[in-house]
mmCIF file of C-alpha atoms in Angstrom:
data_model
loop_
_atom_site.group_PDB
_atom_site.id
_atom_site.type_symbol
_atom_site.label_atom_id
_atom_site.label_comp_id
_atom_site.label_asym_id
_atom_site.label_seq_id
_atom_site.Cartn_x
_atom_site.Cartn_y
_atom_site.Cartn_z
ATOM 1 C CA MET A 219 18.709 24.489 -57.869
ATOM 2 C CA VAL A 220 16.226 25.920 -55.384
ATOM 3 C CA ARG A 221 13.479 23.551 -56.626
ATOM 4 C CA ARG A 222 15.825 20.573 -56.359
ATOM 5 C CA ASN A 223 16.723 21.438 -52.760
ATOM 6 C CA SER A 224 13.054 22.005 -51.905
ATOM 7 C CA SER A 225 12.064 18.659 -53.362
ATOM 8 C CA LYS A 226 14.882 16.940 -51.514
ATOM 9 C CA ALA A 227 13.812 18.529 -48.217
ATOM 10 C CA ARG A 228 10.206 17.379 -48.705
ATOM 11 C CA ARG A 229 11.393 13.865 -49.501
ATOM 12 C CA MET A 230 13.582 13.768 -46.374
ATOM 13 C CA ALA A 231 10.723 15.068 -44.205
ATOM 14 C CA ARG A 232 8.411 12.382 -45.604
ATOM 15 C CA GLU A 233 11.004 9.673 -44.927
ATOM 16 C CA LEU A 234 11.535 10.945 -41.375
ATOM 17 C CA SER A 235 7.800 10.965 -40.828
ATOM 18 C CA GLU A 236 7.521 7.383 -42.057
ATOM 19 C CA ASP A 237 10.380 6.292 -39.784
ATOM 20 C CA ASP A 238 9.116 8.200 -36.749
ATOM 21 C CA ARG A 239 8.055 5.201 -34.707
ATOM 22 C CA ILE A 240 7.750 7.135 -31.463
ATOM 23 C CA THR A 241 4.857 9.312 -32.610
ATOM 24 C CA ARG A 242 3.066 6.198 -33.880
ATOM 25 C CA LEU A 243 3.215 4.476 -30.522
ATOM 26 C CA PRO A 244 -0.142 3.670 -28.880
ATOM 27 C CA ASP A 245 -1.503 6.262 -26.460
ATOM 28 C CA ALA A 246 -1.080 3.869 -23.533
ATOM 29 C CA VAL A 247 2.664 3.628 -24.217
ATOM 30 C CA ILE A 248 2.982 7.388 -24.627
ATOM 31 C CA HIS A 249 1.200 7.943 -21.307
ATOM 32 C CA HIS A 250 3.537 5.451 -19.664
ATOM 33 C CA ILE A 251 6.570 7.380 -20.982
ATOM 34 C CA PHE A 252 5.058 10.680 -19.850
ATOM 35 C CA SER A 253 4.482 9.264 -16.349
ATOM 36 C CA PHE A 254 8.239 9.562 -15.680
ATOM 37 C CA ILE A 255 8.346 13.344 -16.207
ATOM 38 C CA ASP A 256 6.629 16.262 -14.508
ATOM 39 C CA THR A 257 3.391 17.740 -15.792
ATOM 40 C CA ARG A 258 4.974 20.897 -17.135
ATOM 41 C CA SER A 259 7.299 18.810 -19.314
ATOM 42 C CA VAL A 260 4.351 16.745 -20.491
ATOM 43 C CA VAL A 261 2.639 19.895 -21.729
ATOM 44 C CA GLN A 262 5.845 21.071 -23.427
ATOM 45 C CA SER A 263 6.251 17.676 -25.092
ATOM 46 C CA SER A 264 3.012 18.269 -26.998
ATOM 47 C CA LEU A 265 5.007 20.586 -29.270
ATOM 48 C CA LEU A 266 7.263 17.764 -30.433
ATOM 49 C CA SER A 267 4.648 16.021 -32.521
ATOM 50 C CA GLN A 268 1.341 16.949 -34.101
ATOM 51 C CA SER A 269 -0.147 13.687 -32.880
ATOM 52 C CA TRP A 270 0.761 14.619 -29.301
ATOM 53 C CA LYS A 271 -0.972 17.979 -29.451
ATOM 54 C CA ASN A 272 -3.790 16.982 -27.089
ATOM 55 C CA THR A 273 -2.232 13.968 -25.399
ATOM 56 C CA TRP A 274 -1.501 15.912 -22.210
ATOM 57 C CA LYS A 275 -5.217 16.656 -21.775
ATOM 58 C CA SER A 276 -5.962 12.991 -21.144
ATOM 59 C CA HIS A 277 -2.732 12.080 -19.363
ATOM 60 C CA PRO A 278 -3.719 10.081 -16.240
ATOM 61 C CA HIS A 279 -0.548 10.834 -14.236
ATOM 62 C CA LEU A 280 -0.114 14.379 -12.899
ATOM 63 C CA ASN A 281 3.284 15.123 -11.392
ATOM 64 C CA PHE A 282 3.622 18.671 -10.074
ATOM 65 C CA GLU A 283 6.831 19.855 -8.474
ATOM 66 C CA ILE A 284 7.714 23.344 -7.284
ATOM 67 C CA GLY A 285 11.256 24.291 -6.428
ATOM 68 C CA PRO A 286 13.928 26.966 -6.723
ATOM 69 C CA SER A 287 15.488 25.494 -9.890
ATOM 70 C CA PRO A 288 15.006 27.557 -13.048
ATOM 71 C CA ASP A 289 13.555 24.549 -14.904
ATOM 72 C CA GLN A 290 10.718 24.213 -12.407
ATOM 73 C CA VAL A 291 7.554 26.202 -12.081
ATOM 74 C CA SER A 292 8.051 28.844 -9.420
ATOM 75 C CA GLY A 293 5.874 28.781 -6.350
ATOM 76 C CA SER A 294 4.337 32.180 -7.155
ATOM 77 C CA LYS A 295 3.350 31.185 -10.722
ATOM 78 C CA PHE A 296 2.242 27.653 -9.982
ATOM 79 C CA PRO A 297 -1.374 28.337 -8.864
ATOM 80 C CA ASN A 298 -2.053 30.081 -12.193
ATOM 81 C CA PHE A 299 -0.348 27.295 -14.151
ATOM 82 C CA MET A 300 -2.324 24.669 -12.294
ATOM 83 C CA GLN A 301 -5.599 26.526 -12.728
ATOM 84 C CA ARG A 302 -5.081 26.778 -16.494
ATOM 85 C CA PHE A 303 -3.954 23.173 -16.743
ATOM 86 C CA LEU A 304 -6.933 21.738 -14.871
ATOM 87 C CA SER A 305 -9.420 23.965 -16.725
ATOM 88 C CA LYS A 306 -8.163 22.746 -20.125
ATOM 89 C CA ARG A 307 -7.667 19.114 -19.154
ATOM 90 C CA ASP A 308 -10.187 16.540 -20.386
ATOM 91 C CA ASP A 309 -12.469 16.538 -17.380
ATOM 92 C CA VAL A 310 -14.004 13.160 -18.238
ATOM 93 C CA THR A 311 -10.696 11.266 -18.123
ATOM 94 C CA GLU A 312 -10.061 9.513 -14.838
ATOM 95 C CA LEU A 313 -6.825 10.096 -12.960
ATOM 96 C CA SER A 314 -4.458 7.352 -11.935
ATOM 97 C CA THR A 315 -1.951 9.450 -9.978
ATOM 98 C CA ILE A 316 -1.522 12.956 -8.605
ATOM 99 C CA ALA A 317 1.901 13.644 -7.108
ATOM 100 C CA PHE A 318 2.586 17.110 -5.739
ATOM 101 C CA ARG A 319 5.902 18.139 -4.206
ATOM 102 C CA SER A 320 6.663 21.691 -3.120
ATOM 103 C CA ASN A 321 8.785 23.728 -0.752
ATOM 104 C CA SER A 322 5.876 26.128 -0.312
ATOM 105 C CA ILE A 323 2.180 25.318 -0.315
ATOM 106 C CA THR A 324 -0.885 27.330 0.627
ATOM 107 C CA LEU A 325 -3.969 25.940 2.294
ATOM 108 C CA ARG A 326 -6.117 27.037 -0.642
ATOM 109 C CA LEU A 327 -3.939 25.183 -3.135
ATOM 110 C CA LEU A 328 -3.852 22.105 -0.924
ATOM 111 C CA LYS A 329 -7.660 22.014 -0.834
ATOM 112 C CA LYS A 330 -7.832 22.391 -4.610
ATOM 113 C CA ILE A 331 -5.528 19.423 -5.177
ATOM 114 C CA ILE A 332 -7.443 17.207 -2.746
ATOM 115 C CA LEU A 333 -10.864 18.143 -4.125
ATOM 116 C CA TYR A 334 -9.744 17.545 -7.710
ATOM 117 C CA ALA A 335 -8.292 14.163 -6.767
ATOM 118 C CA MET A 336 -11.396 13.087 -4.870
ATOM 119 C CA SER A 337 -13.727 14.060 -7.739
ATOM 120 C CA HIS A 338 -11.760 12.380 -10.550
ATOM 121 C CA LYS A 339 -11.496 8.812 -9.272
ATOM 122 C CA THR A 340 -7.789 9.198 -8.516
ATOM 123 C CA ARG A 341 -6.219 5.946 -7.346
ATOM 124 C CA LYS A 342 -2.955 7.366 -5.944
ATOM 125 C CA LEU A 343 -2.486 10.765 -4.270
ATOM 126 C CA LYS A 344 0.842 11.955 -2.882
ATOM 127 C CA ILE A 345 1.316 15.445 -1.455
ATOM 128 C CA GLU A 346 4.697 16.382 -0.006
ATOM 129 C CA PHE A 347 5.881 19.627 1.547
ATOM 130 C CA SER A 348 9.661 19.516 1.125
ATOM 131 C CA GLY A 349 10.661 22.676 2.991
ATOM 132 C CA ASP A 350 12.621 22.544 6.240
ATOM 133 C CA LYS A 351 10.973 25.633 7.722
ATOM 134 C CA LEU A 352 7.557 25.116 9.249
ATOM 135 C CA THR A 353 4.820 27.156 7.592
ATOM 136 C CA ARG A 354 1.772 25.739 9.343
ATOM 137 C CA ARG A 355 -1.161 28.030 8.804
ATOM 138 C CA GLY A 356 -4.401 26.780 10.261
ATOM 139 C CA GLY A 357 -5.931 23.561 9.009
ATOM 140 C CA PHE A 358 -8.506 22.154 6.662
ATOM 141 C CA ASP A 359 -11.634 20.127 7.116
ATOM 142 C CA SER A 360 -10.644 16.462 6.997
ATOM 143 C CA SER A 361 -14.087 15.529 5.657
ATOM 144 C CA LEU A 362 -12.650 16.511 2.262
ATOM 145 C CA LEU A 363 -10.784 13.193 2.343
ATOM 146 C CA ARG A 364 -13.463 10.904 0.968
ATOM 147 C CA SER A 365 -13.236 8.639 -2.062
ATOM 148 C CA ARG A 366 -14.456 5.227 -3.217
ATOM 149 C CA TYR A 367 -11.546 4.828 -5.643
ATOM 150 C CA LEU A 368 -8.383 5.996 -3.848
ATOM 151 C CA GLN A 369 -5.966 3.119 -3.169
ATOM 152 C CA HIS A 370 -2.801 4.925 -2.015
ATOM 153 C CA LEU A 371 -2.681 8.164 -0.015
ATOM 154 C CA SER A 372 0.470 9.894 1.235
ATOM 155 C CA LEU A 373 0.313 13.249 3.031
ATOM 156 C CA ASN A 374 3.611 14.822 4.078
ATOM 157 C CA ILE A 375 2.542 18.316 5.072
ATOM 158 C CA ASP A 376 2.751 20.571 8.099
ATOM 159 C CA PHE A 377 -0.911 21.518 8.174
ATOM 160 C CA GLY A 378 -3.505 20.594 10.758
ATOM 161 C CA LEU A 379 -6.357 18.143 10.360
ATOM 162 C CA LYS A 380 -9.430 19.134 12.334
ATOM 163 C CA ILE A 381 -11.197 16.005 13.532
ATOM 164 C CA SER A 382 -14.037 15.120 15.883
ATOM 165 C CA PRO A 383 -14.755 11.956 17.907
ATOM 166 C CA SER A 384 -17.554 11.020 15.495
ATOM 167 C CA LEU A 385 -15.464 11.487 12.337
ATOM 168 C CA THR A 386 -14.532 8.368 10.398
ATOM 169 C CA TRP A 387 -12.802 8.627 7.055
ATOM 170 C CA ASP A 388 -14.375 6.639 4.238
ATOM 171 C CA PHE A 389 -11.858 4.980 1.905
ATOM 172 C CA PRO A 390 -13.199 1.540 0.997
ATOM 173 C CA ALA A 391 -10.487 0.896 -1.644
ATOM 174 C CA LEU A 392 -7.482 2.312 0.245
ATOM 175 C CA THR A 393 -4.619 -0.150 0.811
ATOM 176 C CA THR A 394 -1.729 2.175 1.798
ATOM 177 C CA LEU A 395 -1.908 5.278 4.001
ATOM 178 C CA THR A 396 1.086 7.406 5.006
ATOM 179 C CA ILE A 397 0.569 10.545 7.108
ATOM 180 C CA LYS A 398 3.648 12.571 7.987
ATOM 181 C CA ARG A 399 4.090 15.848 9.907
ATOM 182 C CA VAL A 400 0.332 16.336 10.231
ATOM 183 C CA THR A 401 -1.256 17.775 13.362
ATOM 184 C CA PHE A 402 -4.430 15.986 14.399
ATOM 185 C CA THR A 403 -6.507 18.492 16.365
ATOM 186 C CA LEU A 404 -9.513 17.097 18.212
ATOM 187 C CA GLN A 405 -12.507 19.414 18.284
ATOM 188 C CA LEU A 406 -15.044 18.527 20.965
ATOM 189 C CA VAL A 407 -18.672 19.519 20.545
ATOM 190 C CA ASN A 408 -19.184 19.576 24.307
ATOM 191 C CA ASP A 409 -17.195 18.922 27.461
ATOM 192 C CA ASP A 410 -18.742 15.472 27.907
ATOM 193 C CA ALA A 411 -17.535 14.188 24.545
ATOM 194 C CA SER A 412 -14.921 11.444 24.400
ATOM 195 C CA ASN A 413 -11.317 12.381 23.703
ATOM 196 C CA SER A 414 -10.856 9.320 21.506
ATOM 197 C CA VAL A 415 -10.707 9.087 17.724
ATOM 198 C CA ASP A 416 -11.318 6.177 15.368
ATOM 199 C CA LEU A 417 -10.415 7.245 11.849
ATOM 200 C CA PHE A 418 -9.597 4.001 10.066
ATOM 201 C CA SER A 419 -12.373 1.525 10.863
ATOM 202 C CA ARG A 420 -14.001 2.144 7.458
ATOM 203 C CA PHE A 421 -10.873 1.139 5.559
ATOM 204 C CA PRO A 422 -11.769 -2.511 4.820
ATOM 205 C CA ASN A 423 -8.753 -3.034 2.520
ATOM 206 C CA LEU A 424 -6.052 -1.105 4.404
ATOM 207 C CA LYS A 425 -2.824 -3.129 4.562
ATOM 208 C CA THR A 426 -0.157 -0.534 5.465
ATOM 209 C CA LEU A 427 -0.552 2.425 7.837
ATOM 210 C CA ALA A 428 2.257 4.829 8.774
ATOM 211 C CA LEU A 429 1.981 7.783 11.151
ATOM 212 C CA ASP A 430 5.293 9.640 11.018
ATOM 213 C CA ASP A 431 6.190 12.666 13.168
ATOM 214 C CA CYS A 432 2.541 13.542 13.720
ATOM 215 C CA THR A 433 1.183 15.721 16.512
ATOM 216 C CA LEU A 434 -1.816 14.389 18.432
ATOM 217 C CA SER A 435 -3.447 17.392 20.055
ATOM 218 C CA ASP A 436 -6.023 16.895 22.859
ATOM 219 C CA ILE A 437 -6.354 13.184 22.018
ATOM 220 C CA ASP A 438 -6.372 10.681 24.884
ATOM 221 C CA THR A 439 -7.106 7.515 22.886
ATOM 222 C CA PHE A 440 -6.132 6.859 19.273
ATOM 223 C CA ILE A 441 -7.977 3.818 17.891
ATOM 224 C CA ILE A 442 -6.572 1.795 14.994
ATOM 225 C CA LYS A 443 -9.011 -0.928 14.002
ATOM 226 C CA SER A 444 -8.581 -2.739 10.705
ATOM 227 C CA SER A 445 -9.366 -6.299 9.673
ATOM 228 C CA GLU A 446 -6.813 -6.384 6.824
ATOM 229 C CA LEU A 447 -3.959 -4.290 8.284
ATOM 230 C CA GLU A 448 -0.592 -6.049 7.907
ATOM 231 C CA SER A 449 2.001 -3.341 8.671
ATOM 232 C CA LEU A 450 1.738 -0.545 11.247
ATOM 233 C CA TYR A 451 4.384 2.180 11.674
ATOM 234 C CA LEU A 452 4.202 4.680 14.546
ATOM 235 C CA ILE A 453 7.272 6.856 13.983
ATOM 236 C CA GLY A 454 8.329 9.995 15.825
ATOM 237 C CA ILE A 455 5.526 9.779 18.385
ATOM 238 C CA TYR A 456 6.344 12.438 20.982
ATOM 239 C CA HIS A 457 2.887 12.941 22.485
ATOM 240 C CA SER A 458 1.467 10.791 25.219
ATOM 241 C CA CYS A 459 -1.804 9.062 24.423
ATOM 242 C CA GLU A 460 -3.085 5.504 24.433
ATOM 243 C CA PHE A 461 -3.061 3.590 21.170
ATOM 244 C CA VAL A 462 -5.754 0.934 20.895
ATOM 245 C CA VAL A 463 -4.951 -1.511 18.102
ATOM 246 C CA SER A 464 -7.136 -4.302 16.775
ATOM 247 C CA ALA A 465 -5.690 -5.956 13.677
ATOM 248 C CA PRO A 466 -5.891 -9.772 13.349
ATOM 249 C CA LYS A 467 -3.648 -9.829 10.247
ATOM 250 C CA LEU A 468 -0.958 -7.474 11.580
ATOM 251 C CA SER A 469 2.472 -9.047 11.009
ATOM 252 C CA LEU A 470 4.767 -5.999 11.398
ATOM 253 C CA PHE A 471 4.659 -3.409 14.189
ATOM 254 C CA THR A 472 7.151 -0.538 14.397
ATOM 255 C CA TYR A 473 7.320 2.081 17.122
ATOM 256 C CA ASN A 474 9.787 4.932 17.511
ATOM 257 C CA GLY A 475 9.078 7.633 20.051
ATOM 258 C CA ILE A 476 8.931 8.629 23.690
ATOM 259 C CA ALA A 477 9.088 6.013 26.436
ATOM 260 C CA ARG A 478 5.724 7.178 27.786
ATOM 261 C CA PHE A 479 3.942 4.969 25.284
ATOM 262 C CA SER A 480 0.735 3.130 26.114
ATOM 263 C CA LEU A 481 -0.546 0.321 23.911
ATOM 264 C CA SER A 482 -3.699 -1.713 24.275
ATOM 265 C CA ALA A 483 -3.865 -4.413 21.625
ATOM 266 C CA LYS A 484 -6.008 -7.413 20.837
ATOM 267 C CA ASP A 485 -6.359 -9.930 18.039
ATOM 268 C CA LEU A 486 -2.684 -9.637 17.055
ATOM 269 C CA ASN A 487 -2.666 -13.309 16.143
ATOM 270 C CA SER A 488 -0.433 -12.912 13.066
ATOM 271 C CA LEU A 489 2.268 -10.709 14.612
ATOM 272 C CA ASN A 490 5.739 -11.726 13.476
ATOM 273 C CA THR A 491 8.096 -8.717 13.601
ATOM 274 C CA VAL A 492 8.347 -5.921 16.191
ATOM 275 C CA ASN A 493 10.682 -2.932 15.958
ATOM 276 C CA PHE A 494 10.577 -0.982 19.226
ATOM 277 C CA GLN A 495 12.811 2.062 19.709
ATOM 278 C CA THR A 496 12.254 4.447 22.557
ATOM 279 C CA ILE A 497 13.637 7.823 23.618
ATOM 280 C CA TYR A 498 13.548 9.074 27.187
ATOM 281 C CA ASN A 499 15.122 11.893 29.146
ATOM 282 C CA ARG A 500 12.934 11.899 32.230
ATOM 283 C CA SER A 501 13.965 12.267 35.855
ATOM 284 C CA ILE A 502 15.127 9.168 37.758
ATOM 285 C CA GLU A 503 11.851 9.074 39.726
ATOM 286 C CA GLU A 504 9.891 8.283 36.556
ATOM 287 C CA HIS A 505 12.089 5.482 35.237
ATOM 288 C CA SER A 506 10.166 2.746 37.041
ATOM 289 C CA MET A 507 6.881 4.010 35.586
ATOM 290 C CA LEU A 508 8.348 4.139 32.077
ATOM 291 C CA LEU A 509 9.631 0.602 32.462
ATOM 292 C CA GLU A 510 6.190 -0.589 33.529
ATOM 293 C CA LEU A 511 4.696 0.984 30.407
ATOM 294 C CA MET A 512 7.304 -0.663 28.187
ATOM 295 C CA MET A 513 6.762 -4.082 29.774
ATOM 296 C CA LYS A 514 3.010 -3.662 29.365
ATOM 297 C CA THR A 515 3.603 -2.899 25.679
ATOM 298 C CA PHE A 516 5.765 -6.019 25.343
ATOM 299 C CA GLN A 517 2.930 -8.077 26.835
ATOM 300 C CA GLN A 518 0.623 -6.833 24.075
ATOM 301 C CA LEU A 519 3.153 -7.884 21.427
ATOM 302 C CA TYR A 520 4.079 -11.253 22.939
ATOM 303 C CA LYS A 521 3.496 -13.326 19.777
ATOM 304 C CA ALA A 522 6.375 -11.697 17.879
ATOM 305 C CA LYS A 523 9.095 -14.004 16.586
ATOM 306 C CA SER A 524 11.556 -11.217 15.744
ATOM 307 C CA LEU A 525 12.256 -8.215 17.998
ATOM 308 C CA THR A 526 14.471 -5.193 17.356
ATOM 309 C CA ILE A 527 15.075 -2.760 20.214
ATOM 310 C CA ASN A 528 17.483 0.145 20.637
ATOM 311 C CA LEU A 529 20.051 0.709 23.376
ATOM 312 C CA GLU A 530 17.791 3.190 25.181
ATOM 313 C CA ALA A 531 15.194 0.461 25.708
ATOM 314 C CA LEU A 532 17.924 -1.939 26.762
ATOM 315 C CA LYS A 533 19.287 0.593 29.260
ATOM 316 C CA LEU A 534 15.843 1.158 30.757
ATOM 317 C CA LEU A 535 15.495 -2.589 31.349
ATOM 318 C CA SER A 536 18.982 -2.825 32.858
ATOM 319 C CA MET A 537 18.210 -0.138 35.446
ATOM 320 C CA PHE A 538 15.919 -2.578 37.285
ATOM 321 C CA PRO A 539 17.710 -5.969 37.268
ATOM 322 C CA GLU A 540 15.550 -7.329 40.084
ATOM 323 C CA LEU A 541 12.441 -6.732 37.967
ATOM 324 C CA CYS A 542 13.950 -8.632 35.030
ATOM 325 C CA GLU A 543 14.855 -11.496 37.357
ATOM 326 C CA ARG A 544 11.431 -11.656 38.974
ATOM 327 C CA ARG A 545 9.297 -11.427 35.814
ATOM 328 C CA ASN A 546 9.117 -13.718 32.827
ATOM 329 C CA CYS A 547 9.702 -12.285 29.388
ATOM 330 C CA PRO A 548 6.364 -12.236 27.518
ATOM 331 C CA PHE A 549 7.997 -13.061 24.165
ATOM 332 C CA THR A 550 7.655 -16.834 24.464
ATOM 333 C CA SER A 551 7.992 -17.426 20.679
ATOM 334 C CA LEU A 552 10.963 -15.110 20.123
ATOM 335 C CA GLN A 553 13.533 -16.465 17.674
ATOM 336 C CA SER A 554 15.629 -13.360 17.024
ATOM 337 C CA LEU A 555 16.629 -10.329 19.111
ATOM 338 C CA THR A 556 18.465 -7.436 17.429
ATOM 339 C CA VAL A 557 19.915 -4.526 19.409
ATOM 340 C CA VAL A 558 20.593 -1.328 17.457
ATOM 341 C CA SER A 559 22.294 1.873 18.529
ATOM 342 C CA GLY A 560 20.354 4.941 19.496
ATOM 343 C CA HIS A 561 21.447 8.410 20.571
ATOM 344 C CA TRP A 562 24.398 7.101 22.582
ATOM 345 C CA LEU A 563 26.898 4.239 22.574
ATOM 346 C CA PRO A 564 28.025 2.470 25.768
ATOM 347 C CA HIS A 565 31.663 1.639 26.433
ATOM 348 C CA SER A 566 30.699 -1.993 26.999
ATOM 349 C CA LEU A 567 27.652 -4.271 26.809
ATOM 350 C CA THR A 568 28.599 -6.284 29.894
ATOM 351 C CA GLY A 569 26.093 -4.320 31.966
ATOM 352 C CA PHE A 570 23.274 -5.680 29.822
ATOM 353 C CA SER A 571 23.923 -9.382 30.448
ATOM 354 C CA GLY A 572 20.958 -9.576 32.834
ATOM 355 C CA VAL A 573 18.677 -8.154 30.133
ATOM 356 C CA PHE A 574 19.876 -10.710 27.600
ATOM 357 C CA ASP A 575 19.172 -13.440 30.167
ATOM 358 C CA TYR A 576 15.683 -11.983 30.612
ATOM 359 C CA PHE A 577 14.904 -12.564 26.921
ATOM 360 C CA SER A 578 16.686 -15.925 26.757
ATOM 361 C CA ARG A 579 14.805 -17.527 29.656
ATOM 362 C CA SER A 580 11.517 -17.590 27.734
ATOM 363 C CA SER A 581 13.160 -18.439 24.397
ATOM 364 C CA PRO A 582 16.281 -20.612 24.931
ATOM 365 C CA ALA A 583 16.914 -20.927 21.169
ATOM 366 C CA ILE A 584 16.895 -17.165 20.601
ATOM 367 C CA LYS A 585 19.599 -15.653 18.385
ATOM 368 C CA ILE A 586 20.930 -12.290 19.579
ATOM 369 C CA HIS A 587 22.379 -9.801 17.094
ATOM 370 C CA ILE A 588 24.199 -6.590 18.048
ATOM 371 C CA ASP A 589 24.282 -3.805 15.451
ATOM 372 C CA LEU A 590 25.914 -0.680 16.859
ATOM 373 C CA ASN A 591 26.317 1.152 13.579
ATOM 374 C CA PRO A 592 25.856 4.819 14.583
ATOM 375 C CA THR A 593 24.043 5.681 11.349
ATOM 376 C CA ILE A 594 20.447 6.760 11.777
ATOM 377 C CA LEU A 595 18.005 3.964 11.208
ATOM 378 C CA ARG A 596 15.547 4.959 8.514
ATOM 379 C CA PHE A 597 12.195 3.267 8.380
ATOM 380 C CA ARG A 598 10.832 2.161 5.032
ATOM 381 C CA TYR A 599 7.110 1.804 4.642
#
């Protein structure tokens, strides 16, 4: 009876093995399946099949996530786990993606991730600090960011980047760059050095650039020069400096920040869509100066066919009706004007009729849309 049961069990195991189509899938398919789970789970999955025993060592997608949940690697244990993982991984295999998300990250660990990505031909690197509490501790040398293979880079961290006027990042293959909550700190070699930075001129393939809630410390001029740039997002800009933009293929420009915004642009021959949202709480004496800055910005963006502005920008224009009557609107090709709500809602829009006339005089066929939905507008880039 025991032999019969043993023989039956062996036969069933053999049949299951023959029908196990998942373990016989090609490595490329297995890696694609593993790309949807975190790295710890990938390592654990190696126990499910003998043929998967070493698959994790050559897996090209690394997805690390640290959080308070019991099924995630704790922040205190993660450096050791990562050290063991990287030391046992097939060092010859190139990396497609490194995604790291944590509610706590040390500068040392951040450097390790970046250095490993830069030295293994990683094509996509995403680092996100998900905590609400700021834990900024110093900064790291931005010269670490250098790769001939990286195509997509996203940094959402609250660390500082130490830069100098002569520093230019070198990412010849990069197409998408998102930098969020990073402090750019300019370090001058001497007092005579220029307070301007030009970080992106050696990005010949850059198509999308987003600076979101970044701090620009001791920077007077921030240069963005790119021959292939198509979409530019300047979000949460609360520090006054001049942005110099040269991008002949730029079709989308988005700005959200303080009214004291200075833009000097050229070669914006392909500009189609502008989203301009401003915030101001200055004294009444400064309103005329802020309006002059905004009108100067509009003059730089005059080729836009679609313009979205918030109520704060509309209110600033309405405070000087004589100026709107005396000057021509620079948007001579404007086809659509959309007004969205900001931090306040007016009782009526009748006070803005002069502003609407200001835009309509240069573009008689313009279509005006009013969207006063109080929900916060989120920018997708």
